[in-house]
mmCIF file of C-alpha atoms and ligand atoms in Angstrom:
data_model
loop_
_atom_site.group_PDB
_atom_site.id
_atom_site.type_symbol
_atom_site.label_atom_id
_atom_site.label_comp_id
_atom_site.label_asym_id
_atom_site.label_seq_id
_atom_site.Cartn_x
_atom_site.Cartn_y
_atom_site.Cartn_z
ATOM 1 C CA MET T 15 154.083 73.243 136.689
ATOM 2 C CA ILE T 16 156.437 71.436 135.148
ATOM 3 C CA PRO T 17 159.702 72.951 134.509
ATOM 4 C CA LEU T 18 159.462 75.427 130.964
ATOM 5 C CA ASP T 19 162.444 74.200 130.171
ATOM 6 C CA HIS T 20 163.306 76.537 126.396
ATOM 7 C CA ILE T 21 161.559 78.450 123.775
ATOM 8 C CA GLY T 22 162.001 77.256 120.253
ATOM 9 C CA ILE T 23 162.411 79.745 117.574
ATOM 10 C CA ALA T 24 162.596 78.717 113.895
ATOM 11 C CA THR T 25 164.462 80.576 111.512
ATOM 12 C CA HIS T 26 166.643 80.355 108.241
ATOM 13 C CA ASN T 27 169.438 82.604 109.706
ATOM 14 C CA GLY T 28 171.170 81.306 112.458
ATOM 15 C CA GLU T 29 174.087 83.301 112.728
ATOM 16 C CA ALA T 30 171.729 86.256 112.495
ATOM 17 C CA VAL T 31 169.985 85.206 115.392
ATOM 18 C CA ASP T 32 173.125 84.423 117.007
ATOM 19 C CA ASP T 33 174.010 88.379 116.476
ATOM 20 C CA LEU T 34 170.433 89.622 117.546
ATOM 21 C CA LEU T 35 171.082 87.763 120.340
ATOM 22 C CA LYS T 36 173.988 89.148 121.381
ATOM 23 C CA ARG T 37 172.783 92.571 120.968
ATOM 24 C CA LEU T 38 169.856 92.317 122.775
ATOM 25 C CA SER T 39 170.839 90.115 125.832
ATOM 26 C CA HIS T 40 174.802 89.566 125.542
ATOM 27 C CA SER T 41 173.965 85.961 125.411
ATOM 28 C CA THR T 42 176.480 84.010 123.560
ATOM 29 C CA ALA T 43 175.118 80.199 122.718
ATOM 30 C CA SER T 44 175.936 77.606 125.098
ATOM 31 C CA VAL T 45 175.480 74.781 122.947
ATOM 32 C CA HIS T 46 175.979 74.417 118.878
ATOM 33 C CA GLU T 47 175.077 71.764 117.879
ATOM 34 C CA ASP T 48 173.825 69.304 113.977
ATOM 35 C CA ILE T 49 171.599 67.464 114.919
ATOM 36 C CA ASP T 50 171.940 64.692 111.718
ATOM 37 C CA SER T 51 168.905 62.340 112.331
ATOM 38 C CA GLN T 52 166.146 65.521 112.138
ATOM 39 C CA GLU T 53 168.664 67.849 109.690
ATOM 40 C CA VAL T 54 169.157 70.931 111.606
ATOM 41 C CA ARG T 55 171.481 72.935 113.296
ATOM 42 C CA VAL T 56 170.114 73.745 117.416
ATOM 43 C CA ARG T 57 171.900 76.713 119.295
ATOM 44 C CA LEU T 58 170.872 77.251 123.480
ATOM 45 C CA TYR T 59 171.089 80.374 125.206
ATOM 46 C CA GLY T 60 170.775 81.048 128.716
ATOM 47 C CA LYS T 61 170.853 79.030 131.747
ATOM 48 C CA ASP T 62 167.170 78.667 133.468
ATOM 49 C CA THR T 63 164.012 78.841 130.567
ATOM 50 C CA LYS T 64 166.147 78.999 127.631
ATOM 51 C CA LEU T 65 165.884 79.812 123.925
ATOM 52 C CA GLU T 66 167.016 77.443 121.461
ATOM 53 C CA THR T 67 167.106 78.798 117.797
ATOM 54 C CA ILE T 68 166.401 75.850 115.066
ATOM 55 C CA GLN T 69 167.642 76.137 111.759
ATOM 56 C CA PRO T 70 167.248 73.586 108.808
ATOM 57 C CA LEU T 71 170.253 71.636 107.421
ATOM 58 C CA SER T 72 167.452 70.508 104.285
ATOM 59 C CA ALA T 73 164.849 71.909 102.534
ATOM 60 C CA ASP T 74 164.035 68.334 103.178
ATOM 61 C CA SER T 75 163.727 68.732 107.140
ATOM 62 C CA THR T 76 160.316 69.122 109.671
ATOM 63 C CA VAL T 77 161.622 72.877 110.243
ATOM 64 C CA ALA T 78 162.148 73.541 106.664
ATOM 65 C CA ARG T 79 158.619 72.892 105.723
ATOM 66 C CA HIS T 80 157.383 74.324 108.730
ATOM 67 C CA LEU T 81 158.957 77.552 107.865
ATOM 68 C CA SER T 82 157.638 77.482 104.574
ATOM 69 C CA LYS T 83 154.059 77.320 105.576
ATOM 70 C CA ARG T 84 154.099 79.341 108.700
ATOM 71 C CA GLY T 85 157.470 81.511 108.705
ATOM 72 C CA GLU T 86 160.016 82.886 110.993
ATOM 73 C CA GLY T 87 159.573 83.255 114.621
ATOM 74 C CA LEU T 88 158.569 81.029 117.275
ATOM 75 C CA HIS T 89 158.373 77.668 116.581
ATOM 76 C CA HIS T 90 157.745 75.820 119.947
ATOM 77 C CA ILE T 91 157.493 75.038 123.689
ATOM 78 C CA ALA T 92 159.324 72.574 126.152
ATOM 79 C CA PHE T 93 158.950 71.136 129.300
ATOM 80 C CA ARG T 94 161.608 68.865 131.069
ATOM 81 C CA VAL T 95 160.947 66.040 132.407
ATOM 82 C CA ALA T 96 162.571 63.731 134.581
ATOM 83 C CA SER T 97 161.589 60.502 132.258
ATOM 84 C CA ALA T 98 160.645 61.392 128.683
ATOM 85 C CA GLN T 99 159.574 58.234 127.795
ATOM 86 C CA ALA T 100 156.977 58.247 131.097
ATOM 87 C CA GLU T 101 156.140 61.370 130.079
ATOM 88 C CA LEU T 102 155.240 60.427 126.478
ATOM 89 C CA ASP T 103 153.620 57.083 128.285
ATOM 90 C CA ARG T 104 151.393 59.757 130.246
ATOM 91 C CA MET T 105 150.611 61.629 127.428
ATOM 92 C CA ARG T 106 149.142 59.481 125.154
ATOM 93 C CA GLU T 107 147.065 57.532 128.235
ATOM 94 C CA SER T 108 145.861 60.804 128.369
ATOM 95 C CA GLY T 109 144.626 61.109 124.696
ATOM 96 C CA PHE T 110 147.695 63.006 123.289
ATOM 97 C CA GLN T 111 149.337 61.826 120.142
ATOM 98 C CA PRO T 112 152.841 61.491 120.444
ATOM 99 C CA LEU T 113 154.371 63.212 117.293
ATOM 100 C CA THR T 114 157.033 60.011 117.848
ATOM 101 C CA GLU T 115 156.353 56.289 119.167
ATOM 102 C CA LYS T 116 159.388 56.870 121.635
ATOM 103 C CA PRO T 117 161.943 59.957 122.167
ATOM 104 C CA VAL T 118 164.583 60.969 120.199
ATOM 105 C CA PRO T 119 168.368 62.506 120.968
ATOM 106 C CA GLY T 120 167.815 66.026 120.809
ATOM 107 C CA ALA T 121 170.646 68.691 121.017
ATOM 108 C CA GLY T 122 172.952 68.471 124.544
ATOM 109 C CA GLY T 123 171.958 64.988 125.324
ATOM 110 C CA LYS T 124 168.204 65.296 126.119
ATOM 111 C CA GLN T 125 165.813 62.795 125.029
ATOM 112 C CA ILE T 126 162.453 63.913 123.043
ATOM 113 C CA PHE T 127 158.578 64.461 122.180
ATOM 114 C CA PHE T 128 156.499 65.934 120.431
ATOM 115 C CA LEU T 129 152.988 66.950 121.145
ATOM 116 C CA HIS T 130 150.816 67.046 117.937
ATOM 117 C CA PRO T 131 149.523 70.742 117.846
ATOM 118 C CA ARG T 132 146.013 69.456 116.677
ATOM 119 C CA ASP T 133 145.786 68.767 120.758
ATOM 120 C CA THR T 134 147.095 71.761 122.397
ATOM 121 C CA CYS T 135 145.594 74.765 120.516
ATOM 122 C CA GLY T 136 148.215 74.833 117.388
ATOM 123 C CA ILE T 137 151.372 75.120 120.302
ATOM 124 C CA LEU T 138 154.136 72.857 119.210
ATOM 125 C CA VAL T 139 155.148 71.174 122.776
ATOM 126 C CA GLU T 140 158.078 69.460 123.104
ATOM 127 C CA PHE T 141 159.292 67.780 126.516
ATOM 128 C CA CYS T 142 162.577 67.119 127.272
ATOM 129 C CA GLN T 143 164.471 64.558 129.769
ATOM 130 C CA PRO T 144 167.841 66.199 130.349
ATOM 131 C CA ALA T 145 171.145 64.380 129.442
ATOM 132 C CA LYS T 146 172.994 62.979 132.460
ATOM 133 C CA GLN T 147 175.276 64.436 133.886
ATOM 134 C CA TYR T 148 178.328 63.119 135.794
ATOM 135 C CA ALA T 149 180.242 65.565 138.011
ATOM 136 C CA VAL T 150 184.272 65.323 138.470
ATOM 137 C CA GLN T 151 185.380 67.459 141.957
ATOM 138 C CA PHE T 152 188.788 68.486 139.974
ATOM 139 C CA GLU T 153 191.438 71.188 141.186
ATOM 140 C CA ALA T 154 192.821 72.487 138.065
ATOM 141 C CA CYS T 155 189.748 73.263 136.473
ATOM 142 C CA ASP T 156 191.338 75.259 134.188
ATOM 143 C CA GLN T 157 193.522 73.212 132.821
ATOM 144 C CA LEU T 158 191.250 69.490 132.382
ATOM 145 C CA GLU T 159 188.513 71.834 130.308
ATOM 146 C CA GLN T 160 190.833 73.729 128.085
ATOM 147 C CA GLN T 161 192.113 70.071 127.258
ATOM 148 C CA LEU T 162 188.452 68.844 126.898
ATOM 149 C CA GLN T 163 188.010 71.541 124.424
ATOM 150 C CA LEU T 164 191.249 70.424 122.447
ATOM 151 C CA THR T 165 190.359 67.146 121.993
ATOM 152 C CA GLY T 166 186.734 67.982 120.768
ATOM 153 C CA HIS T 167 184.857 66.357 124.421
ATOM 154 C CA CYS T 168 183.900 69.376 125.119
ATOM 155 C CA MET T 169 182.787 72.953 123.599
ATOM 156 C CA ALA T 170 180.565 75.016 125.415
ATOM 157 C CA SER T 171 181.644 75.915 129.860
ATOM 158 C CA ASP T 172 179.961 78.445 132.081
ATOM 159 C CA THR T 173 180.504 79.620 134.964
ATOM 160 C CA TYR T 174 178.328 80.174 138.103
ATOM 161 C CA PRO T 175 178.700 81.418 141.046
ATOM 162 C CA ALA T 176 179.830 78.868 143.525
ATOM 163 C CA HIS T 177 181.787 76.329 141.137
ATOM 164 C CA ARG T 178 182.201 76.172 137.039
ATOM 165 C CA VAL T 179 180.526 74.286 134.988
ATOM 166 C CA THR T 180 181.263 72.277 132.102
ATOM 167 C CA GLY T 181 179.283 70.966 129.532
ATOM 168 C CA GLY T 182 178.758 70.407 125.647
ATOM 169 C CA PRO T 183 178.333 67.777 123.219
ATOM 170 C CA LEU T 184 179.876 64.920 124.430
ATOM 171 C CA PRO T 185 181.483 62.026 122.968
ATOM 172 C CA LYS T 186 178.464 59.838 124.302
ATOM 173 C CA ARG T 187 174.812 60.224 123.865
ATOM 174 C CA GLY T 188 172.948 61.474 126.823
ATOM 175 C CA GLN T 189 175.789 62.223 129.056
ATOM 176 C CA SER T 190 177.728 65.239 129.941
ATOM 177 C CA LEU T 191 180.162 66.605 132.107
ATOM 178 C CA VAL T 192 179.983 69.219 134.953
ATOM 179 C CA VAL T 193 182.992 70.446 136.163
ATOM 180 C CA HIS T 194 183.462 71.902 140.005
ATOM 181 C CA ASN T 195 186.323 73.719 141.267
ATOM 182 C CA VAL T 196 186.961 71.749 144.298
ATOM 183 C CA SER T 197 188.891 74.731 145.990
ATOM 184 C CA THR T 198 186.362 77.198 144.886
ATOM 185 C CA GLN T 199 183.610 74.746 146.556
ATOM 186 C CA LEU T 200 185.903 73.916 149.802
ATOM 187 C CA ALA T 201 185.988 77.423 150.746
ATOM 188 C CA ARG T 202 182.380 77.589 151.046
ATOM 189 C CA GLU T 203 180.993 76.260 153.831
ATOM 190 C CA LYS T 204 177.496 74.961 151.717
ATOM 191 C CA HIS T 205 176.960 74.696 148.443
ATOM 192 C CA ASN T 206 173.971 73.024 146.454
ATOM 193 C CA ALA T 207 175.960 69.781 145.763
ATOM 194 C CA PRO T 208 174.074 67.858 142.739
ATOM 195 C CA ALA T 209 172.599 64.558 143.031
ATOM 196 C CA VAL T 210 176.663 63.475 142.317
ATOM 197 C CA PRO T 211 176.937 59.683 141.365
ATOM 198 C CA VAL T 212 180.771 59.874 141.752
ATOM 199 C CA LEU T 213 183.903 62.031 141.893
ATOM 200 C CA ILE T 214 187.579 62.277 140.168
ATOM 201 C CA SER T 215 189.700 64.444 141.550
ATOM 202 C CA ASP T 216 193.479 65.087 141.382
ATOM 203 C CA ILE T 217 193.765 64.839 145.227
ATOM 204 C CA THR T 218 194.520 61.983 147.426
ATOM 205 C CA PRO T 219 192.225 60.220 149.654
ATOM 206 C CA ALA T 220 193.570 60.472 152.561
ATOM 207 C CA SER T 221 194.046 64.472 151.995
ATOM 208 C CA ALA T 222 192.266 67.180 153.814
ATOM 209 C CA HIS T 223 190.023 67.760 150.796
ATOM 210 C CA ALA T 224 189.015 64.475 150.013
ATOM 211 C CA GLN T 225 187.963 63.806 153.039
ATOM 212 C CA ALA T 226 186.382 67.053 153.026
ATOM 213 C CA LEU T 227 184.330 65.494 150.162
ATOM 214 C CA HIS T 228 182.806 62.516 152.041
ATOM 215 C CA THR T 229 181.539 64.171 154.580
ATOM 216 C CA GLN T 230 179.965 66.658 152.345
ATOM 217 C CA TRP T 231 178.780 64.487 149.534
ATOM 218 C CA PRO T 232 178.831 60.959 151.113
ATOM 219 C CA LYS T 233 176.596 59.574 148.692
ATOM 220 C CA ALA T 234 179.785 59.945 146.245
ATOM 221 C CA ARG T 235 181.488 57.917 145.059
ATOM 222 C CA LEU T 236 185.484 59.782 145.399
ATOM 223 C CA VAL T 237 187.581 57.908 141.737
ATOM 224 C CA ILE T 238 191.361 59.218 142.301
ATOM 225 C CA LEU T 239 193.588 60.035 139.851
ATOM 226 C CA PRO T 240 196.799 59.142 140.252
ATOM 227 C CA GLU T 241 198.802 61.854 140.348
ATOM 228 C CA SER T 242 201.122 60.567 137.947
ATOM 229 C CA VAL T 243 198.151 61.349 135.628
ATOM 230 C CA GLN T 244 198.984 63.832 133.081
ATOM 231 C CA HIS T 245 196.554 66.794 132.201
ATOM 232 C CA ASN T 246 196.518 66.143 128.748
ATOM 233 C CA LEU T 247 195.444 62.479 129.506
ATOM 234 C CA LEU T 248 192.537 63.514 131.169
ATOM 235 C CA PRO T 249 189.999 63.117 128.376
ATOM 236 C CA ALA T 250 190.909 59.288 127.706
ATOM 237 C CA VAL T 251 190.792 58.825 132.133
ATOM 238 C CA LEU T 252 187.494 60.284 131.623
ATOM 239 C CA LEU T 253 186.292 58.591 128.669
ATOM 240 C CA ASP T 254 187.111 55.053 130.531
ATOM 241 C CA PHE T 255 185.087 56.422 133.576
ATOM 242 C CA TRP T 256 182.023 56.909 131.525
ATOM 243 C CA ALA T 257 181.795 53.702 129.954
ATOM 244 C CA SER T 258 182.242 52.537 133.424
ATOM 245 C CA VAL T 259 179.097 53.831 134.782
ATOM 246 C CA GLU T 260 177.292 54.175 131.459
ATOM 247 C CA ASN T 261 174.701 50.952 132.916
ATOM 248 C CA GLU T 262 175.110 52.868 136.621
HETATM 249 ZN ZN1 ZN C 328 163.081 72.351 121.364
#
């Protein structure tokens, strides 16, 4: 089965649901973003199958119309797919009616589209393609994350058992950043390395760390930052890096 990415909840008052989810499940939003094209404010909670709250920012938004007709509550379910465009084509060929001609930007850099609920037992169904992630291997995750937050390049972070993951709205749509802590990773013999296109590190190419990384993640391209790079310059270095890999 295609994995369920999230369940969408429509609400007039995102703050109230935010407070409720804190009390019910100790959840805090990992994404909090206004999608101007759809005139909605979106918050995402959880790691695997997530909850998404959608709050209209204008009386004309589709969600505002949904709320006036059906009231607050469950709004849609969303499946996670590798390619939103390929899935949209597949659905159209199977006789479903997508609500947009092509996928549109969703929260957290996703590409999304919906199917007309007439064809899906009255349930609004979304398909979403996650943002492309670029991994950064970095010894001093805390400083890097702090700098990215200070400069507005990163809003949220989450700590997983094996590594720290930093994400959130970034200047370039469809991209997000994952920061792995080198020391923690290497302290473990085995870890779930993602399909990493690139590594950036503050280590030297000759170091044992660099060589171990190459062995562990042979497909990764190791980009070594000069040791002289100041932490407060890292966001600029990363933006250059994103620009350079944009079309890869
Ligand atoms: Zn959704």
